[in-house]
Amino acid sequence: FVSASQEVLPEYREYERASTTTVNAYVGPVMGRYLLQLERDLGQATVALRSAQSGRPSRRSERRGRLGQANAVGAKLRVMQSSGGVLSARAAAEQPVRTVLSGPAGGVTGAFAVAKQAGFPNVITFDMGGTSTDVALLPGRVQRATSAVLGGVAINVPMMDIHTVGAGGGSIARVDSGGALKVGPVSAGAEPGPACYGVGDEATVTDANLTLGRLLPEAFLGGRMTLDVKRSAQALARLARAMGADERTAALGVVRVVNSNMERAIRAISLERGFDPRDFTLLAFGGAGPQHACELAEALDIPRVLVPLYPGALSAYGCAIADVLRESSQTVMARADGLSLEVLQNAFALLEQAGVQALLDEGLPRHRITVVRQVDVRYVGQSYELTLGCPPLRPGLGESIARRFHRAHRQRFGYATPAAAVEVVNVRVAAAGKSGHLEWAREVPPAPPRRRAAAPVAQRAITFRQGALSARVYGRNGLLPGSRFAGPALVTQMDATTVVPPLWKARVDAFRNLVVERAS
């Protein structure tokens, strides 16, 4: 396996270029073998399934060798990459470094699509799972970065601008040597898992939510798994003794601390970058996200929470709808006031030709391929750049780029220096092959759905900061478009539980998203 830097990262900054190429070479052989075998097995399984459905005897494919051959008659294997698009299995095997932060990218892709369809273009995504929480700010568009440091290793590839903190449902709560309550970043994971899973002994965020009545032990995973209330209570009791408090106070403290950790993460991507959270909707997903979203929104003065129909599966939905994406870049290093149109035209033309051809080779028709041009720009002497959309290539291009850069710099850092010289460092091209039209179906006509009060399936006591309150329990499957109810309430479903605190109200929109807003 040979990994060449001019193919992986044809940009200046030799250290980052070398480290990115080294990571690519390190994981390439393992990932390539895995993807080759996976695509071969998928091809054989697809052939067998189609044969069974047609009533003909199954014939296993004997093709071997090049990646993708065995799957020629079956479904295409594509791999999510860090920037939010998907790559063919062959491309992912050749440049696996592009997938290094692909885990949370599917969630952001799915969240952006759901929010746009629901009529909320400005959203903050809140993906809380068992180990960590990923947040991203989408001001009408998906924001991307071009570099990150992972485990002390610099990696420069296009990636979604996602902020991660070690706070999840499995985060372990403990009292440190100074007597302070700490939650995370250590997690119980899935094994042994929270104490309520029946194996672990340490109190976690999930145990705290169970103690507060925010999880129904008999309804977890749609009733497929019953939580161990006794074991969870014992774990919380040990934590409470260390705190010198009762179990419910300890549980409230755990939730308050983990919410504070996630609140700081959202402040880092919004207020610290010049965006006001009050102008956004908090889109909550992941297995634990809807449990904490409303209290988090309240702390940040966010007016609204959007919970998709299947919050626990939104990342998978994002992978399914992602565009096939080929991204490339090249260093040009030219001052904006002396920018050569010919140099930029030639650079863009080469990158576009390669990107479009790669998608055509994958079988995508030309009319479904779009190309986006970008430039990395900075003030002369700076060590960092901002990536901007490239204006049309015509006379006055340098001035147009400089104006855009001054505005972007002021938005991001709070100031601009119009008298300073500006330079274009890199040019970028993203060739995207549009995916099929997979989206949530509208379940009512375009007219506003008829209002109707939702019917609760149970009544439970839930503890909030105001104390223990009687709350209605609703099944998500029974909430149809137009349904409305007020908090305190719980909404249960197989993949998540949504907590609606007092002084909040909820409605179901035409796509069966749950829209939760603060009551006036």
mmCIF file of C-alpha atoms in Angstrom, residues 13-323:
data_model
loop_
_atom_site.group_PDB
_atom_site.id
_atom_site.type_symbol
_atom_site.label_atom_id
_atom_site.label_comp_id
_atom_site.label_asym_id
_atom_site.label_seq_id
_atom_site.Cartn_x
_atom_site.Cartn_y
_atom_site.Cartn_z
ATOM 1 C CA ARG A 13 2.415 22.967 5.636
ATOM 2 C CA GLU A 14 4.759 20.031 5.391
ATOM 3 C CA TYR A 15 4.238 18.708 8.914
ATOM 4 C CA GLU A 16 0.466 18.420 8.591
ATOM 5 C CA ARG A 17 0.872 17.029 5.083
ATOM 6 C CA ALA A 18 3.273 14.359 6.329
ATOM 7 C CA SER A 19 1.216 13.406 9.392
ATOM 8 C CA THR A 20 -2.015 13.154 7.383
ATOM 9 C CA THR A 21 -0.326 10.968 4.778
ATOM 10 C CA THR A 22 1.213 8.799 7.508
ATOM 11 C CA VAL A 23 -2.194 8.173 9.093
ATOM 12 C CA ASN A 24 -3.564 7.288 5.668
ATOM 13 C CA ALA A 25 -0.742 4.800 5.076
ATOM 14 C CA TYR A 26 -1.103 3.321 8.564
ATOM 15 C CA VAL A 27 -4.806 2.443 8.337
ATOM 16 C CA GLY A 28 -4.969 1.880 4.573
ATOM 17 C CA PRO A 29 -3.989 -1.812 4.361
ATOM 18 C CA VAL A 30 -6.324 -2.882 7.177
ATOM 19 C CA MET A 31 -9.262 -0.829 5.969
ATOM 20 C CA GLY A 32 -8.729 -1.858 2.360
ATOM 21 C CA ARG A 33 -8.816 -5.572 3.197
ATOM 22 C CA TYR A 34 -11.895 -5.098 5.337
ATOM 23 C CA LEU A 35 -13.807 -3.139 2.701
ATOM 24 C CA LEU A 36 -12.840 -5.601 -0.046
ATOM 25 C CA GLN A 37 -14.208 -8.497 1.986
ATOM 26 C CA LEU A 38 -17.305 -6.576 3.060
ATOM 27 C CA GLU A 39 -18.194 -5.568 -0.490
ATOM 28 C CA ARG A 40 -17.623 -9.115 -1.715
ATOM 29 C CA ASP A 41 -19.884 -10.539 1.003
ATOM 30 C CA LEU A 42 -22.565 -7.938 0.324
ATOM 31 C CA GLY A 43 -22.471 -8.804 -3.351
ATOM 32 C CA GLN A 44 -22.911 -12.495 -2.652
ATOM 33 C CA ALA A 45 -25.719 -11.838 -0.171
ATOM 34 C CA THR A 46 -27.516 -9.598 -2.655
ATOM 35 C CA VAL A 47 -27.296 -12.214 -5.396
ATOM 36 C CA ALA A 48 -28.619 -14.872 -3.010
ATOM 37 C CA LEU A 49 -31.497 -12.658 -1.883
ATOM 38 C CA ARG A 50 -32.532 -11.777 -5.415
ATOM 39 C CA SER A 51 -32.372 -15.409 -6.451
ATOM 40 C CA ALA A 52 -34.554 -16.414 -3.514
ATOM 41 C CA GLN A 53 -37.083 -13.688 -4.268
ATOM 42 C CA SER A 54 -37.291 -14.697 -7.932
ATOM 43 C CA GLY A 55 -37.619 -18.380 -7.098
ATOM 44 C CA ARG A 56 -34.422 -19.348 -8.915
ATOM 45 C CA PRO A 57 -31.602 -21.308 -7.240
ATOM 46 C CA SER A 58 -29.027 -19.116 -5.553
ATOM 47 C CA ARG A 59 -25.693 -18.700 -7.364
ATOM 48 C CA ARG A 60 -22.889 -17.237 -5.335
ATOM 49 C CA SER A 61 -20.669 -14.787 -7.142
ATOM 50 C CA GLU A 62 -17.184 -16.139 -7.816
ATOM 51 C CA ARG A 63 -15.669 -12.854 -8.768
ATOM 52 C CA ARG A 64 -12.545 -11.876 -6.906
ATOM 53 C CA GLY A 65 -9.806 -9.308 -7.172
ATOM 54 C CA ARG A 66 -10.619 -5.697 -7.672
ATOM 55 C CA LEU A 67 -12.703 -3.982 -5.018
ATOM 56 C CA GLY A 68 -16.312 -3.735 -6.122
ATOM 57 C CA GLN A 69 -16.348 -6.545 -8.692
ATOM 58 C CA ALA A 70 -18.195 -8.986 -6.482
ATOM 59 C CA ASN A 71 -20.911 -6.440 -5.876
ATOM 60 C CA ALA A 72 -21.420 -5.470 -9.508
ATOM 61 C CA VAL A 73 -24.977 -6.805 -9.545
ATOM 62 C CA GLY A 74 -25.835 -5.856 -5.976
ATOM 63 C CA ALA A 75 -26.152 -2.770 -3.840
ATOM 64 C CA LYS A 76 -23.225 -0.380 -3.968
ATOM 65 C CA LEU A 77 -21.147 -0.128 -0.814
ATOM 66 C CA ARG A 78 -20.389 3.444 0.168
ATOM 67 C CA VAL A 79 -18.601 4.760 3.230
ATOM 68 C CA MET A 80 -19.330 7.924 5.195
ATOM 69 C CA GLN A 81 -16.521 10.456 5.289
ATOM 70 C CA SER A 82 -15.738 13.212 7.772
ATOM 71 C CA SER A 83 -17.119 15.988 5.565
ATOM 72 C CA GLY A 84 -20.641 14.580 5.441
ATOM 73 C CA GLY A 85 -20.605 12.931 2.014
ATOM 74 C CA VAL A 86 -20.050 9.316 1.103
ATOM 75 C CA LEU A 87 -17.225 7.666 -0.817
ATOM 76 C CA SER A 88 -17.201 4.500 -2.857
ATOM 77 C CA ALA A 89 -15.599 1.565 -1.101
ATOM 78 C CA ARG A 90 -12.654 1.790 -3.492
ATOM 79 C CA ALA A 91 -12.067 5.483 -2.753
ATOM 80 C CA ALA A 92 -12.387 4.914 0.995
ATOM 81 C CA ALA A 93 -9.829 2.112 0.792
ATOM 82 C CA GLU A 94 -7.401 4.378 -1.050
ATOM 83 C CA GLN A 95 -7.865 7.395 1.257
ATOM 84 C CA PRO A 96 -9.226 6.074 4.563
ATOM 85 C CA VAL A 97 -7.986 9.183 6.388
ATOM 86 C CA ARG A 98 -11.048 10.960 4.980
ATOM 87 C CA THR A 99 -13.255 8.788 7.190
ATOM 88 C CA VAL A 100 -11.432 9.400 10.466
ATOM 89 C CA LEU A 101 -14.177 11.657 11.898
ATOM 90 C CA SER A 102 -17.081 10.162 9.998
ATOM 91 C CA GLY A 103 -18.861 8.894 13.122
ATOM 92 C CA PRO A 104 -20.914 11.998 13.971
ATOM 93 C CA ALA A 105 -21.066 13.314 10.384
ATOM 94 C CA GLY A 106 -24.103 11.237 9.459
ATOM 95 C CA GLY A 107 -26.071 12.739 12.328
ATOM 96 C CA VAL A 108 -25.365 16.301 11.247
ATOM 97 C CA THR A 109 -26.273 15.457 7.643
ATOM 98 C CA GLY A 110 -29.565 13.926 8.744
ATOM 99 C CA ALA A 111 -30.294 16.758 11.166
ATOM 100 C CA PHE A 112 -29.768 19.414 8.507
ATOM 101 C CA ALA A 113 -32.169 17.634 6.144
ATOM 102 C CA VAL A 114 -34.858 17.172 8.809
ATOM 103 C CA ALA A 115 -34.575 20.766 10.036
ATOM 104 C CA LYS A 116 -34.770 22.187 6.525
ATOM 105 C CA GLN A 117 -37.822 20.077 5.722
ATOM 106 C CA ALA A 118 -39.498 21.158 8.970
ATOM 107 C CA GLY A 119 -38.920 24.849 8.226
ATOM 108 C CA PHE A 120 -36.129 25.530 10.728
ATOM 109 C CA PRO A 121 -33.001 26.358 8.683
ATOM 110 C CA ASN A 122 -30.970 27.665 11.653
ATOM 111 C CA VAL A 123 -30.306 24.812 14.053
ATOM 112 C CA ILE A 124 -27.852 23.647 16.666
ATOM 113 C CA THR A 125 -27.530 19.883 16.489
ATOM 114 C CA PHE A 126 -27.352 18.013 19.794
ATOM 115 C CA ASP A 127 -26.361 14.356 19.467
ATOM 116 C CA MET A 128 -26.081 12.716 22.883
ATOM 117 C CA GLY A 129 -25.249 9.038 22.979
ATOM 118 C CA GLY A 130 -23.834 6.740 25.611
ATOM 119 C CA THR A 131 -20.254 8.009 25.762
ATOM 120 C CA SER A 132 -20.102 11.467 24.220
ATOM 121 C CA THR A 133 -22.117 14.398 22.927
ATOM 122 C CA ASP A 134 -21.547 16.006 19.534
ATOM 123 C CA VAL A 135 -22.833 19.499 18.796
ATOM 124 C CA ALA A 136 -22.712 21.525 15.587
ATOM 125 C CA LEU A 137 -24.029 24.916 14.551
ATOM 126 C CA LEU A 138 -25.836 25.134 11.205
ATOM 127 C CA PRO A 139 -26.692 28.758 10.294
ATOM 128 C CA GLY A 140 -28.684 27.823 7.217
ATOM 129 C CA ARG A 141 -25.788 25.720 5.944
ATOM 130 C CA VAL A 142 -23.435 22.972 7.061
ATOM 131 C CA GLN A 143 -20.187 24.438 8.370
ATOM 132 C CA ARG A 144 -16.966 22.588 7.689
ATOM 133 C CA ALA A 145 -13.381 22.656 8.896
ATOM 134 C CA THR A 146 -10.190 21.531 7.197
ATOM 135 C CA SER A 147 -8.051 20.338 10.101
ATOM 136 C CA ALA A 148 -8.116 18.667 13.494
ATOM 137 C CA VAL A 149 -5.752 17.174 16.055
ATOM 138 C CA LEU A 150 -6.653 13.629 17.099
ATOM 139 C CA GLY A 151 -4.633 11.919 19.789
ATOM 140 C CA GLY A 152 -1.930 14.517 19.283
ATOM 141 C CA VAL A 153 -1.741 13.848 15.526
ATOM 142 C CA ALA A 154 -2.500 16.653 13.071
ATOM 143 C CA ILE A 155 -4.928 15.586 10.352
ATOM 144 C CA ASN A 156 -5.871 17.968 7.551
ATOM 145 C CA VAL A 157 -8.872 16.732 5.597
ATOM 146 C CA PRO A 158 -12.300 18.295 4.982
ATOM 147 C CA MET A 159 -14.562 17.586 7.928
ATOM 148 C CA MET A 160 -17.755 18.827 9.501
ATOM 149 C CA ASP A 161 -17.248 21.453 12.185
ATOM 150 C CA ILE A 162 -18.366 19.360 15.164
ATOM 151 C CA HIS A 163 -17.528 19.912 18.832
ATOM 152 C CA THR A 164 -17.385 16.818 21.049
ATOM 153 C CA VAL A 165 -17.464 16.493 24.842
ATOM 154 C CA GLY A 166 -17.238 13.417 27.033
ATOM 155 C CA ALA A 167 -20.822 13.515 28.272
ATOM 156 C CA GLY A 168 -23.313 10.743 27.556
ATOM 157 C CA GLY A 169 -25.850 8.445 29.108
ATOM 158 C CA GLY A 170 -23.094 6.134 30.305
ATOM 159 C CA SER A 171 -20.912 8.886 31.806
ATOM 160 C CA ILE A 172 -19.897 7.863 35.324
ATOM 161 C CA ALA A 173 -20.641 10.181 38.243
ATOM 162 C CA ARG A 174 -18.174 10.387 41.128
ATOM 163 C CA VAL A 175 -17.040 12.653 43.930
ATOM 164 C CA ASP A 176 -13.426 13.796 43.623
ATOM 165 C CA SER A 177 -10.882 14.238 46.412
ATOM 166 C CA GLY A 178 -12.061 17.798 46.969
ATOM 167 C CA GLY A 179 -15.671 16.758 47.433
ATOM 168 C CA ALA A 180 -16.867 18.064 44.056
ATOM 169 C CA LEU A 181 -19.284 16.089 41.916
ATOM 170 C CA LYS A 182 -17.778 15.084 38.551
ATOM 171 C CA VAL A 183 -19.599 13.484 35.613
ATOM 172 C CA GLY A 184 -17.574 11.978 32.745
ATOM 173 C CA PRO A 185 -15.543 11.818 30.635
ATOM 174 C CA VAL A 186 -15.101 8.198 31.786
ATOM 175 C CA SER A 187 -18.067 6.150 30.600
ATOM 176 C CA ALA A 188 -19.489 2.771 31.508
ATOM 177 C CA GLY A 189 -20.148 2.239 27.800
ATOM 178 C CA ALA A 190 -22.438 -0.572 26.737
ATOM 179 C CA GLU A 191 -20.484 -3.122 28.810
ATOM 180 C CA PRO A 192 -20.878 -3.155 31.727
ATOM 181 C CA GLY A 193 -23.139 -0.178 31.047
ATOM 182 C CA PRO A 194 -25.115 1.869 33.579
ATOM 183 C CA ALA A 195 -25.978 0.129 36.836
ATOM 184 C CA CYS A 196 -29.596 -0.181 35.692
ATOM 185 C CA TYR A 197 -28.446 -2.529 32.898
ATOM 186 C CA GLY A 198 -27.925 -5.105 35.626
ATOM 187 C CA VAL A 199 -24.147 -5.566 35.395
ATOM 188 C CA GLY A 200 -22.306 -2.365 36.341
ATOM 189 C CA ASP A 201 -22.117 -0.879 39.836
ATOM 190 C CA GLU A 202 -21.244 2.773 39.218
ATOM 191 C CA ALA A 203 -23.849 5.515 38.997
ATOM 192 C CA THR A 204 -24.220 7.072 35.561
ATOM 193 C CA VAL A 205 -26.332 9.745 33.893
ATOM 194 C CA THR A 206 -28.820 7.064 32.833
ATOM 195 C CA ASP A 207 -29.163 5.907 36.439
ATOM 196 C CA ALA A 208 -29.795 9.491 37.511
ATOM 197 C CA ASN A 209 -32.542 9.882 34.908
ATOM 198 C CA LEU A 210 -34.115 6.608 36.022
ATOM 199 C CA THR A 211 -34.071 7.728 39.665
ATOM 200 C CA LEU A 212 -35.770 10.999 38.699
ATOM 201 C CA GLY A 213 -38.528 9.169 36.833
ATOM 202 C CA ARG A 214 -37.345 10.415 33.439
ATOM 203 C CA LEU A 215 -36.984 6.864 32.153
ATOM 204 C CA LEU A 216 -39.661 4.196 32.424
ATOM 205 C CA PRO A 217 -37.987 0.899 33.402
ATOM 206 C CA GLU A 218 -40.659 -1.197 31.704
ATOM 207 C CA ALA A 219 -40.641 0.829 28.454
ATOM 208 C CA PHE A 220 -36.898 0.894 27.755
ATOM 209 C CA LEU A 221 -36.136 -0.150 24.154
ATOM 210 C CA GLY A 222 -39.855 -0.354 23.525
ATOM 211 C CA GLY A 223 -40.249 -2.848 26.360
ATOM 212 C CA ARG A 224 -37.597 -5.218 25.038
ATOM 213 C CA MET A 225 -35.350 -4.549 28.030
ATOM 214 C CA THR A 226 -36.386 -3.966 31.635
ATOM 215 C CA LEU A 227 -34.120 -1.702 33.652
ATOM 216 C CA ASP A 228 -32.882 -2.841 37.068
ATOM 217 C CA VAL A 229 -34.328 -0.172 39.356
ATOM 218 C CA LYS A 230 -32.917 -1.729 42.536
ATOM 219 C CA ARG A 231 -29.337 -1.922 41.273
ATOM 220 C CA SER A 232 -29.569 1.636 39.977
ATOM 221 C CA ALA A 233 -30.874 2.867 43.338
ATOM 222 C CA GLN A 234 -27.980 1.175 45.140
ATOM 223 C CA ALA A 235 -25.454 2.900 42.868
ATOM 224 C CA LEU A 236 -27.117 6.294 43.425
ATOM 225 C CA ALA A 237 -27.239 5.642 47.173
ATOM 226 C CA ARG A 238 -23.461 5.138 47.273
ATOM 227 C CA LEU A 239 -22.941 8.356 45.320
ATOM 228 C CA ALA A 240 -25.388 10.206 47.569
ATOM 229 C CA ARG A 241 -23.526 9.096 50.712
ATOM 230 C CA ALA A 242 -20.275 10.415 49.262
ATOM 231 C CA MET A 243 -22.041 13.716 48.553
ATOM 232 C CA GLY A 244 -23.794 13.857 51.914
ATOM 233 C CA ALA A 245 -27.175 14.091 50.198
ATOM 234 C CA ASP A 246 -30.245 11.979 49.448
ATOM 235 C CA GLU A 247 -30.604 9.981 46.238
ATOM 236 C CA ARG A 248 -32.872 12.413 44.403
ATOM 237 C CA THR A 249 -30.640 15.364 45.229
ATOM 238 C CA ALA A 250 -27.650 13.391 43.984
ATOM 239 C CA ALA A 251 -29.483 12.474 40.774
ATOM 240 C CA LEU A 252 -30.471 16.095 40.162
ATOM 241 C CA GLY A 253 -26.847 17.066 40.716
ATOM 242 C CA VAL A 254 -25.641 14.524 38.154
ATOM 243 C CA VAL A 255 -28.077 15.845 35.540
ATOM 244 C CA ARG A 256 -27.161 19.442 36.345
ATOM 245 C CA VAL A 257 -23.419 18.764 35.976
ATOM 246 C CA VAL A 258 -23.716 16.858 32.697
ATOM 247 C CA ASN A 259 -26.033 19.554 31.323
ATOM 248 C CA SER A 260 -23.457 22.165 32.282
ATOM 249 C CA ASN A 261 -20.765 20.289 30.340
ATOM 250 C CA MET A 262 -22.958 20.195 27.238
ATOM 251 C CA GLU A 263 -24.002 23.815 27.687
ATOM 252 C CA ARG A 264 -20.349 24.874 27.537
ATOM 253 C CA ALA A 265 -19.933 22.946 24.293
ATOM 254 C CA ILE A 266 -22.843 24.779 22.677
ATOM 255 C CA ARG A 267 -21.552 28.131 23.895
ATOM 256 C CA ALA A 268 -18.200 27.333 22.287
ATOM 257 C CA ILE A 269 -19.747 26.856 18.833
ATOM 258 C CA SER A 270 -22.249 29.708 19.064
ATOM 259 C CA LEU A 271 -21.562 32.656 21.364
ATOM 260 C CA GLU A 272 -17.790 32.348 21.059
ATOM 261 C CA ARG A 273 -18.147 32.522 17.270
ATOM 262 C CA GLY A 274 -20.530 35.446 17.097
ATOM 263 C CA PHE A 275 -23.839 33.542 16.906
ATOM 264 C CA ASP A 276 -26.749 34.071 19.309
ATOM 265 C CA PRO A 277 -28.331 30.746 20.411
ATOM 266 C CA ARG A 278 -31.681 32.531 20.715
ATOM 267 C CA ASP A 279 -31.795 32.675 16.912
ATOM 268 C CA PHE A 280 -31.570 28.888 16.596
ATOM 269 C CA THR A 281 -33.584 25.731 17.170
ATOM 270 C CA LEU A 282 -31.988 22.917 19.176
ATOM 271 C CA LEU A 283 -32.346 19.667 17.225
ATOM 272 C CA ALA A 284 -32.010 16.768 19.655
ATOM 273 C CA PHE A 285 -31.202 13.208 18.661
ATOM 274 C CA GLY A 286 -29.193 10.211 19.748
ATOM 275 C CA GLY A 287 -30.432 7.846 22.409
ATOM 276 C CA ALA A 288 -30.098 10.370 25.257
ATOM 277 C CA GLY A 289 -30.415 13.736 23.479
ATOM 278 C CA PRO A 290 -34.194 14.231 23.849
ATOM 279 C CA GLN A 291 -33.955 13.593 27.612
ATOM 280 C CA HIS A 292 -31.763 16.630 28.218
ATOM 281 C CA ALA A 293 -32.627 18.950 25.327
ATOM 282 C CA CYS A 294 -35.314 21.140 26.907
ATOM 283 C CA GLU A 295 -33.338 21.874 30.078
ATOM 284 C CA LEU A 296 -30.299 22.617 27.936
ATOM 285 C CA ALA A 297 -32.337 24.948 25.719
ATOM 286 C CA GLU A 298 -33.696 26.692 28.798
ATOM 287 C CA ALA A 299 -30.202 27.337 30.137
ATOM 288 C CA LEU A 300 -29.111 28.816 26.796
ATOM 289 C CA ASP A 301 -32.362 30.718 26.163
ATOM 290 C CA ILE A 302 -32.995 28.691 23.000
ATOM 291 C CA PRO A 303 -36.712 29.049 22.253
ATOM 292 C CA ARG A 304 -37.410 25.707 20.634
ATOM 293 C CA VAL A 305 -36.418 22.040 20.550
ATOM 294 C CA LEU A 306 -37.008 19.793 17.533
ATOM 295 C CA VAL A 307 -37.038 16.016 18.049
ATOM 296 C CA PRO A 308 -37.216 13.958 14.819
ATOM 297 C CA LEU A 309 -39.475 10.952 14.509
ATOM 298 C CA TYR A 310 -36.631 8.477 15.094
ATOM 299 C CA PRO A 311 -33.975 10.355 17.077
ATOM 300 C CA GLY A 312 -31.939 7.242 17.772
ATOM 301 C CA ALA A 313 -31.656 6.435 14.064
ATOM 302 C CA LEU A 314 -31.039 9.919 12.644
ATOM 303 C CA SER A 315 -27.342 9.255 12.011
ATOM 304 C CA ALA A 316 -28.237 6.229 9.886
ATOM 305 C CA TYR A 317 -30.747 8.360 7.988
ATOM 306 C CA GLY A 318 -28.021 10.933 7.341
ATOM 307 C CA CYS A 319 -25.746 8.260 5.892
ATOM 308 C CA ALA A 320 -28.562 7.063 3.636
ATOM 309 C CA ILE A 321 -29.286 10.497 2.148
ATOM 310 C CA ALA A 322 -25.703 11.802 1.927
ATOM 311 C CA ASP A 323 -24.380 12.894 -1.452
#
